[in-house]
GROMACS .gro file of C-alpha atoms in nm:
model
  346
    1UNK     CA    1   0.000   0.000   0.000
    2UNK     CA    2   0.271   0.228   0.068
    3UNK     CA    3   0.447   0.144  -0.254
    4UNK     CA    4   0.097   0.216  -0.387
    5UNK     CA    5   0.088   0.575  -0.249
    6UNK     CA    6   0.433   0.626  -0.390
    7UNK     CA    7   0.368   0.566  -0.717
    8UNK     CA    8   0.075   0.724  -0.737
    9UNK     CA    9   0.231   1.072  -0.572
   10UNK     CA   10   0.504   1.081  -0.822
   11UNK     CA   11   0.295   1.038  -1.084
   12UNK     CA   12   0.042   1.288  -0.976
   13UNK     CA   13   0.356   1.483  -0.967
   14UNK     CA   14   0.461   1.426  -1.322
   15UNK     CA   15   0.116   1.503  -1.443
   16UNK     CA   16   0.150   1.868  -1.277
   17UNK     CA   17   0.406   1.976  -1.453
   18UNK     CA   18   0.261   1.850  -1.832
   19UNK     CA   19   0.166   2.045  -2.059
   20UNK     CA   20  -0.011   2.010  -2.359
   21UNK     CA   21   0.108   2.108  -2.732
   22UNK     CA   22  -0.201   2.354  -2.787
   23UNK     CA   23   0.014   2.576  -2.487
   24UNK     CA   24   0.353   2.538  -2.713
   25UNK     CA   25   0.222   2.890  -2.846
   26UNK     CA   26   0.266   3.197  -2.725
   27UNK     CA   27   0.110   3.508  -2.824
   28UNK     CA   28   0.347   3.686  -2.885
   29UNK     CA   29   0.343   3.809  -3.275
   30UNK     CA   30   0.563   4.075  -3.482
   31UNK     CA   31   0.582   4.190  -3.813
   32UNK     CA   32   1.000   4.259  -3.804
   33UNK     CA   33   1.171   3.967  -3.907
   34UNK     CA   34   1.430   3.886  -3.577
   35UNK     CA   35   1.840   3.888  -3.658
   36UNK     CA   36   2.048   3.649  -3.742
   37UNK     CA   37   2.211   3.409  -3.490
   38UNK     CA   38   2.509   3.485  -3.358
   39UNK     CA   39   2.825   3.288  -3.339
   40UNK     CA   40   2.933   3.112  -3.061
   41UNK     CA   41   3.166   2.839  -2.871
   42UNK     CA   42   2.939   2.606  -2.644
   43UNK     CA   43   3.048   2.651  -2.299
   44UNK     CA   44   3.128   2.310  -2.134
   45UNK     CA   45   2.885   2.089  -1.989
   46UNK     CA   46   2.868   2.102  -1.590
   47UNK     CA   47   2.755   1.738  -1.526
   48UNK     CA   48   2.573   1.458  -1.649
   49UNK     CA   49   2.169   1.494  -1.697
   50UNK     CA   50   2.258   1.853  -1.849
   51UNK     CA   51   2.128   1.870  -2.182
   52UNK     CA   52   2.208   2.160  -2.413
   53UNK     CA   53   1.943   2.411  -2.508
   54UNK     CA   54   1.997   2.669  -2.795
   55UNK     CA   55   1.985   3.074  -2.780
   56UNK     CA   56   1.695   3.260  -2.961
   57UNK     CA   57   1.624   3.626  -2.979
   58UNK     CA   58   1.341   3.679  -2.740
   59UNK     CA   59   1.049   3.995  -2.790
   60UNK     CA   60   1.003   4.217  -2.521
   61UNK     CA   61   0.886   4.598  -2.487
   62UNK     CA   62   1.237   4.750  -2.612
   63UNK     CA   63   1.250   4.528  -2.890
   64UNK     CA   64   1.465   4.165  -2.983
   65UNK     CA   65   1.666   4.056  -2.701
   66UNK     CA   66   1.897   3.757  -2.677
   67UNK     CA   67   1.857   3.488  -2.483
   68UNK     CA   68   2.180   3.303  -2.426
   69UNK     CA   69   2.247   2.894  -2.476
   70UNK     CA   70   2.289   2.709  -2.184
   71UNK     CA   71   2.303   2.331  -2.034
   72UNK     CA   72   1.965   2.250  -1.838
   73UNK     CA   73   1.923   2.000  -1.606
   74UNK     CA   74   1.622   1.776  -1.750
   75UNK     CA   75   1.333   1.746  -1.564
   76UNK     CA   76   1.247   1.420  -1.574
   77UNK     CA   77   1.435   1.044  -1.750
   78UNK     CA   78   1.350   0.974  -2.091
   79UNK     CA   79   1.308   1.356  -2.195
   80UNK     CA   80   1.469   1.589  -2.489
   81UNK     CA   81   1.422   1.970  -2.550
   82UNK     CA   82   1.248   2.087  -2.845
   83UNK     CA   83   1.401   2.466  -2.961
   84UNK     CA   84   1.126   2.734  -2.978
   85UNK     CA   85   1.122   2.906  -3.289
   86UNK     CA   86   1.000   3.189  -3.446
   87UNK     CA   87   0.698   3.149  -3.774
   88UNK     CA   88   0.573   3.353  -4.046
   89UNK     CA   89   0.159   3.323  -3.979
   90UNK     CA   90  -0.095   3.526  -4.157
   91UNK     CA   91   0.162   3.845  -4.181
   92UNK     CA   92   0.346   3.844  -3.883
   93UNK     CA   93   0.572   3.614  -3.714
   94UNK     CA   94   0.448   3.433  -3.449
   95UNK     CA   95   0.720   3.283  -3.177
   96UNK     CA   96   0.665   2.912  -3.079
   97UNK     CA   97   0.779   2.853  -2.737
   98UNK     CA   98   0.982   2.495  -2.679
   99UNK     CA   99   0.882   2.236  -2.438
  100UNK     CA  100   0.974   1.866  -2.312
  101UNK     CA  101   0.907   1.545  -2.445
  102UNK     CA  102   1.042   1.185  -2.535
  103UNK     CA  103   1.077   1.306  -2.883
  104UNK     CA  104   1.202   1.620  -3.036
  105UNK     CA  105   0.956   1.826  -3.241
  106UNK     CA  106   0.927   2.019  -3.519
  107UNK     CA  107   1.100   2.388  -3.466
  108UNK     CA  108   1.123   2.575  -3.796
  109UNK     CA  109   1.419   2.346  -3.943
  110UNK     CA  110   1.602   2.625  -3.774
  111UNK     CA  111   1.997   2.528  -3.764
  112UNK     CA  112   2.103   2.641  -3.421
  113UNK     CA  113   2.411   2.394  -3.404
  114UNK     CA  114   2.556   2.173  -3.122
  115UNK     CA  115   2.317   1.856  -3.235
  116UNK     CA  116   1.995   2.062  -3.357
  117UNK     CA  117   2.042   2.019  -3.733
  118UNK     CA  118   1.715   2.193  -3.844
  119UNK     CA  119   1.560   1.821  -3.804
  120UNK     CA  120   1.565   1.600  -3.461
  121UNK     CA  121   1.840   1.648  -3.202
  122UNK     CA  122   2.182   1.441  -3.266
  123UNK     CA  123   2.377   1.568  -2.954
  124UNK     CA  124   2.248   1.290  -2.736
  125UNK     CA  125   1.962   0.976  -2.681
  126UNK     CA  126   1.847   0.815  -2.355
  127UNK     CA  127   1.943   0.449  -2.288
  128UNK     CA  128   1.846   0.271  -1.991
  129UNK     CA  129   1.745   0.631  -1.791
  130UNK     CA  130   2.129   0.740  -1.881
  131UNK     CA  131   2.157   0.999  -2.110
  132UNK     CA  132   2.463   0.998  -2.371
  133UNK     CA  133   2.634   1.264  -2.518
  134UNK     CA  134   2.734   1.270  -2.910
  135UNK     CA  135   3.113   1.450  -2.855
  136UNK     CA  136   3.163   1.525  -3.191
  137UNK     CA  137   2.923   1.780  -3.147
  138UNK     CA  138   2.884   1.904  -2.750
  139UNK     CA  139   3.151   2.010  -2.548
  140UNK     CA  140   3.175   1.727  -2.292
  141UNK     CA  141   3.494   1.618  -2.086
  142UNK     CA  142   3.489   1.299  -1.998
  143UNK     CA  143   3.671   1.337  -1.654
  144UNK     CA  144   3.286   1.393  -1.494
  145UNK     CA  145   3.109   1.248  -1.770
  146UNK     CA  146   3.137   0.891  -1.886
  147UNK     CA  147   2.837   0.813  -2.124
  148UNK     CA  148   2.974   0.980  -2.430
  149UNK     CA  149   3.002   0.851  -2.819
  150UNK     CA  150   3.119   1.023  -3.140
  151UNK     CA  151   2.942   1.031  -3.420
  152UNK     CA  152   2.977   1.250  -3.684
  153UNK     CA  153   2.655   1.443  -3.788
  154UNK     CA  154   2.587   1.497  -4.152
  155UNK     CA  155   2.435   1.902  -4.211
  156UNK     CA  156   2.257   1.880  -4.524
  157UNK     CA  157   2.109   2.213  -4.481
  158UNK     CA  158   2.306   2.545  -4.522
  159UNK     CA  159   2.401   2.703  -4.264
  160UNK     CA  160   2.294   3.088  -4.290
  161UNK     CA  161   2.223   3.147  -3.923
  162UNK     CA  162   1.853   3.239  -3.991
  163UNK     CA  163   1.654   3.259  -3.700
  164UNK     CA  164   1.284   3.221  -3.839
  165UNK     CA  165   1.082   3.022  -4.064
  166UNK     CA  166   0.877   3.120  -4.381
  167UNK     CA  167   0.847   3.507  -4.461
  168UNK     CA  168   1.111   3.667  -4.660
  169UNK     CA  169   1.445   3.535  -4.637
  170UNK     CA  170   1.359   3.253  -4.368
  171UNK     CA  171   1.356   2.870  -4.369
  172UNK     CA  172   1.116   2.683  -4.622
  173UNK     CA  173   1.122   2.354  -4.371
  174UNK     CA  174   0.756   2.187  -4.330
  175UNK     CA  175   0.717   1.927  -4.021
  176UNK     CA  176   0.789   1.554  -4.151
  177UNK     CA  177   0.512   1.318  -4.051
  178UNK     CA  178   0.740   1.185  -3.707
  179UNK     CA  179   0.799   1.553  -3.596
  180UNK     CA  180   0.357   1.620  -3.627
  181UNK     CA  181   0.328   1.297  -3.441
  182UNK     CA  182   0.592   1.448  -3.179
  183UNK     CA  183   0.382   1.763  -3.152
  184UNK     CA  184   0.027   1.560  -3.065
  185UNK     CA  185   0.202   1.418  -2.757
  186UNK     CA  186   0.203   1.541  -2.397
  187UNK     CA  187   0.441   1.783  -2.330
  188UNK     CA  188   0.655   1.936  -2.068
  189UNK     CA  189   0.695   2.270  -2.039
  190UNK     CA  190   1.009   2.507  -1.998
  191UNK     CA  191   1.121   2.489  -1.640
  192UNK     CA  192   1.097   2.747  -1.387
  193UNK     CA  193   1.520   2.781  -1.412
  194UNK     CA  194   1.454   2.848  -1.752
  195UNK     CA  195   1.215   3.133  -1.721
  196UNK     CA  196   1.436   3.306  -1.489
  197UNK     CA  197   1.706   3.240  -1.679
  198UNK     CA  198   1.517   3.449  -2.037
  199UNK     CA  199   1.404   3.722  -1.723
  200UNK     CA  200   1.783   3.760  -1.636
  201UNK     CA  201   1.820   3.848  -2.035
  202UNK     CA  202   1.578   4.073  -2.091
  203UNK     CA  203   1.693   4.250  -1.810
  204UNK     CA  204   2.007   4.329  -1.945
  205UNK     CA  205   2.006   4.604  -2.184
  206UNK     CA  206   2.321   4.483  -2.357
  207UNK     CA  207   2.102   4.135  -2.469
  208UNK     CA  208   1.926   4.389  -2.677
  209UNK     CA  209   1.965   4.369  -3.055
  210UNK     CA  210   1.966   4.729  -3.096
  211UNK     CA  211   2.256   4.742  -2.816
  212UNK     CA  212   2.485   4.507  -2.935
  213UNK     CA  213   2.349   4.475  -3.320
  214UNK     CA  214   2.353   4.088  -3.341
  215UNK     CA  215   2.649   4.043  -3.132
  216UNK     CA  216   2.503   3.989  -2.769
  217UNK     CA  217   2.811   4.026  -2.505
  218UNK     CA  218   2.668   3.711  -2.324
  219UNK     CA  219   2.556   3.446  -2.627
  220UNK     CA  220   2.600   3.125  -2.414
  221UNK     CA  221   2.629   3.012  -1.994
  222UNK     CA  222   2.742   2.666  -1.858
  223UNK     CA  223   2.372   2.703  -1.632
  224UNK     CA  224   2.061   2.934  -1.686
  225UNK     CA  225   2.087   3.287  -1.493
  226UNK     CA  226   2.469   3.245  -1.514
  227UNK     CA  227   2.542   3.567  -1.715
  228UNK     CA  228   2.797   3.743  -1.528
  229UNK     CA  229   3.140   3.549  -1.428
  230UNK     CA  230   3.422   3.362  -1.642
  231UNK     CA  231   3.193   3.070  -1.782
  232UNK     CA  232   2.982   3.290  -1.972
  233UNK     CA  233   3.057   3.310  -2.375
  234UNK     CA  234   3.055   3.636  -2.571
  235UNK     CA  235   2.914   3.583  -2.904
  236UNK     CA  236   3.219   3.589  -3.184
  237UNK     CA  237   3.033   3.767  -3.436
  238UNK     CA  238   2.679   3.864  -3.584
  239UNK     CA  239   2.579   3.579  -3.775
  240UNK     CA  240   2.476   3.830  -4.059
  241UNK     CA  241   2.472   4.249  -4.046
  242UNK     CA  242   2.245   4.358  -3.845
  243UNK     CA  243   1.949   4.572  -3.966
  244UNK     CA  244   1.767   4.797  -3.766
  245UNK     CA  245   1.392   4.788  -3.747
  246UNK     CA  246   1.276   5.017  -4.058
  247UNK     CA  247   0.888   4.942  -3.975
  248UNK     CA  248   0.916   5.155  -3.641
  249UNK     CA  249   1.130   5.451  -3.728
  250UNK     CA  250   0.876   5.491  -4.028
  251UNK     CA  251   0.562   5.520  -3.810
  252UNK     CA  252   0.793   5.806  -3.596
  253UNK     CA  253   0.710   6.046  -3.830
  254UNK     CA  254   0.367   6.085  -3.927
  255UNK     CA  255   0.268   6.294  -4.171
  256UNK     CA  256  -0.057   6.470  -4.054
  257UNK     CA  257   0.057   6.557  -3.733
  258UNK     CA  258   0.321   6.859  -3.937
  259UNK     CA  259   0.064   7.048  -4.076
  260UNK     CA  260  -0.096   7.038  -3.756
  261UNK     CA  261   0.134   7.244  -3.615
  262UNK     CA  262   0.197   7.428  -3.908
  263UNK     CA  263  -0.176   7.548  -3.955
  264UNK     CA  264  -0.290   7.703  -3.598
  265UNK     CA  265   0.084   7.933  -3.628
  266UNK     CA  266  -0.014   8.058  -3.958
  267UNK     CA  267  -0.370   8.141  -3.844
  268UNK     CA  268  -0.203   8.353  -3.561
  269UNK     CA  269   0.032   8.504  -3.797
  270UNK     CA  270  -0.250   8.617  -4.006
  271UNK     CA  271  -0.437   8.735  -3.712
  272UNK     CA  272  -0.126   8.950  -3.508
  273UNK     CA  273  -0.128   9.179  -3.891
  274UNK     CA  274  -0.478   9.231  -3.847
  275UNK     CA  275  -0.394   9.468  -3.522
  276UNK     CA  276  -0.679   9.729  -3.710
  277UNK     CA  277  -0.618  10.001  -3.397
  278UNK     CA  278  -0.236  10.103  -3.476
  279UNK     CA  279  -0.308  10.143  -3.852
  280UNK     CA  280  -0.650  10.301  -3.807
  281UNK     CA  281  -0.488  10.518  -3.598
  282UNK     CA  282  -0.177  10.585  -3.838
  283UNK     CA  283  -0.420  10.728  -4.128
  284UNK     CA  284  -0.575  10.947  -3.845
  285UNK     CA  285  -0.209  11.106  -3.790
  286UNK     CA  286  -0.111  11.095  -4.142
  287UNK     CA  287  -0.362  11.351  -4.270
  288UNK     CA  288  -0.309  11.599  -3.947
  289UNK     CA  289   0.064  11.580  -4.039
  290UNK     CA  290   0.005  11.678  -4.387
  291UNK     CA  291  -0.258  11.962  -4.253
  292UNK     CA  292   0.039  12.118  -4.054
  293UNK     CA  293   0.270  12.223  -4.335
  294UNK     CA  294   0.433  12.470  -4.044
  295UNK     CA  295   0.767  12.313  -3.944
  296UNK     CA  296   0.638  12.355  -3.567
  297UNK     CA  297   0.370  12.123  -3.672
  298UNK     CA  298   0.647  11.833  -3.682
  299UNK     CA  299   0.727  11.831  -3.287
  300UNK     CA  300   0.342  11.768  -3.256
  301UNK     CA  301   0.389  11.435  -3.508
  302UNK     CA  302   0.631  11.327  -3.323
  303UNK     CA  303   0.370  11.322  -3.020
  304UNK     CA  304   0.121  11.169  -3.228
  305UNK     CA  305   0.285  10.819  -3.264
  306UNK     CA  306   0.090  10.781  -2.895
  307UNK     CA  307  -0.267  10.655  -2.934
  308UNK     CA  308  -0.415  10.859  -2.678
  309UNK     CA  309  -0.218  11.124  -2.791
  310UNK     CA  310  -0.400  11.181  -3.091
  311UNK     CA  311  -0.653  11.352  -2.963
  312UNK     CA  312  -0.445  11.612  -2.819
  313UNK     CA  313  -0.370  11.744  -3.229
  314UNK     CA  314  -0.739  11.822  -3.265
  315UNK     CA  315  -0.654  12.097  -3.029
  316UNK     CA  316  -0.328  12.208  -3.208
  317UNK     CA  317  -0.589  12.426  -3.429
  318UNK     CA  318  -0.523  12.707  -3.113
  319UNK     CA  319  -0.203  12.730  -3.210
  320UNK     CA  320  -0.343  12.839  -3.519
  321UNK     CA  321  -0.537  13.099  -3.322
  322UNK     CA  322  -0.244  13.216  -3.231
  323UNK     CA  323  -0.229  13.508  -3.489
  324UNK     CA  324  -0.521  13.685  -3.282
  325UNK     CA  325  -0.195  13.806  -3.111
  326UNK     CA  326  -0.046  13.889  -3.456
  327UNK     CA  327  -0.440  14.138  -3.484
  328UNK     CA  328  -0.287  14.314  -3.141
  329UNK     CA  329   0.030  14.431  -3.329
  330UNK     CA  330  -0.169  14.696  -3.534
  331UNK     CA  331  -0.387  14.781  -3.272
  332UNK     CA  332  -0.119  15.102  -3.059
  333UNK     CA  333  -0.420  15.147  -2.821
  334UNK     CA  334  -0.168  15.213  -2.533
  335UNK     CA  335   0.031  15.485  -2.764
  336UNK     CA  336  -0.342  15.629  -2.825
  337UNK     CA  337  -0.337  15.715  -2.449
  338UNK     CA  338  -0.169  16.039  -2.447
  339UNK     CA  339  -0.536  16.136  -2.319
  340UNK     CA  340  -0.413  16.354  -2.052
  341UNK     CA  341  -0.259  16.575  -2.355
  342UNK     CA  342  -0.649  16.721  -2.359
  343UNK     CA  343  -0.583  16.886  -2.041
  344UNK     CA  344  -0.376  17.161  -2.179
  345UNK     CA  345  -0.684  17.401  -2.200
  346UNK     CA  346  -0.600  17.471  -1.848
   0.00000   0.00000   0.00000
């Protein structure tokens, strides 16, 4: 009974951490094609029961960000990884996440090296719960691992480090009949050291491809979260130029939002002309200036410029009266007082 209980716990267990391959999708979806792979040495592996799982540009809000290789301790006997990959679907590309299971699934006939060929996995198989590693391809010493081989792996396919299938300029690969049967079976999904371990990336700026341009300063780890210290790899080189996202610096600029601007400072700038008070009252001045042909007349112009000022010409006609004093030259009535020259008939 107790053996019973056992059994069943671990398998209960087991069962929690399955998923199926309807959740191998993620929605996440992009119409700018990700870069190219970058080139890198495989760090070596820490112990047995590590299998190797390959880098692939992430999405996040800042844009593609690299997720660095690394050896992953499998979660349960019998189990191989299945790369995520990246698909052209009904105009944009669509990223399908990777996942566990006894067989390794179709992802995008993507060549990410180190046993994944575009097709199956030939860096390792299971054999009696001990898991062997192909040496002609991993970087495994055999001081601290003993189940190793060498067998040479045949790459058919060209490798052009492209990261994504279908669209322009990615991988024409379809799923063979074996790798759709692969994808109908119950599958594990990524760890929770693996999760962390893309969260550690897209935390660091540098990861990002429009930081480092295809050449992430951390392409591989010897374990997941490992990107600081002396195991972790720098990536050689781009594994083609790197070119920036077009599609988002063209949607900066819009077009309608210039004349926006534009229009409300031209209305002003018809409006600020239309300041009717300073010219109505330049015509006012004008004609009193051309009234006053006496020089003395220009001092008073010179007052006029002020608004309220102009009504102080209308009264510059008293100057104009002024020749009423001009009358009182002609007019000697004080030399017409010798009156008291009547008295002399005393």
């Amino acid at each position: 009974m107790h053996i019973l209980q056992s059994v069943c716990a671990l398998v209960f267990a087991f069962v929690m951490i399955i998923a199926t391959a309807s959740q191998a999708q993620m929605a996440v979806s992009i119409t700018i094609a990700p870069p190219a792979l970058p080139v890198y040495e495989q760090p070596p592996c820490p112990s047995a029961g590590y299998i190797w799982t390959p880098g692939y540009w992430a999405y996040g809000p800042d844009g593609y960000f690299w997720v660095p290789g690394t050896w992953v301790e499998v979660p349960a006997a019998g189990l191989l990884w299945t790369p995520g990959y990246w698909g052209w679907n009904n105009g944009v590309y669509v990223w399908n996440a990777g996942y566990w299971g006894p067989q390794v699934g179709f992802y995008g006939g993507i060549v990410y090296g180190y046993g994944y060929t575009g097709v199956g996995y030939q860096g390792g198989y299971w054999n009696n719960g001990q898991l062997y590693y192909n040496q002609s391809v991993n970087n495994v010493s055999t001081t601290n691992i003993t189940n190793v081989y060498n067998k040479t792996v045949v790459n058919s396919t060209t490798v052009n480090y492209v990261s994504y299938n279908g669209g322009a300029g990615g991988t024409t690969a379809q799923p063979t009949p074996q790798e759709r049967a692969a994808a109908q079976q119950k599958h594990v999904q990524a760890t929770a050291v693996q999760v962390q371990h893309e969260q550690a990336a897209k935390a660091d700026r540098n990861q990002l491809a429009s930081v480092n341009h295809g050449q992430p300063p951390v392409a591989a780890t010897p374990k997941p979260g490992a990107l600081t210290g002396s195991g972790a790899v720098k990536a050689s080189r781009a594994g083609a130029p790197y070119s920036p996202p077009v599609q988002r610096a063209a949607s900066n600029p819009p077009a309608k939002p210039a004349p926006r601007p534009g229009t409300p400072a031209a209305t002003p700038a018809a409006h600020p002309p239309v300041p009717h008070p300073p010219t109505a009252s330049q015509p006012e001045s004008a004609p009193r200036t051309e009234n006053a042909p006496h020089p003395e007349a220009a001092p008073h112009t010179e007052a006029a410029p002020q608004p309220q000022a102009a009504p102080h010409p209308e009264t510059a006609p008293h100057p104009e009266a002024a020749p009423h004093p001009e009358q009182a030259h002609p007019a000697p009535a004080p030399e017409k007082k010798p009156q008291p020259e009547e008295k002399p008939p005393q």
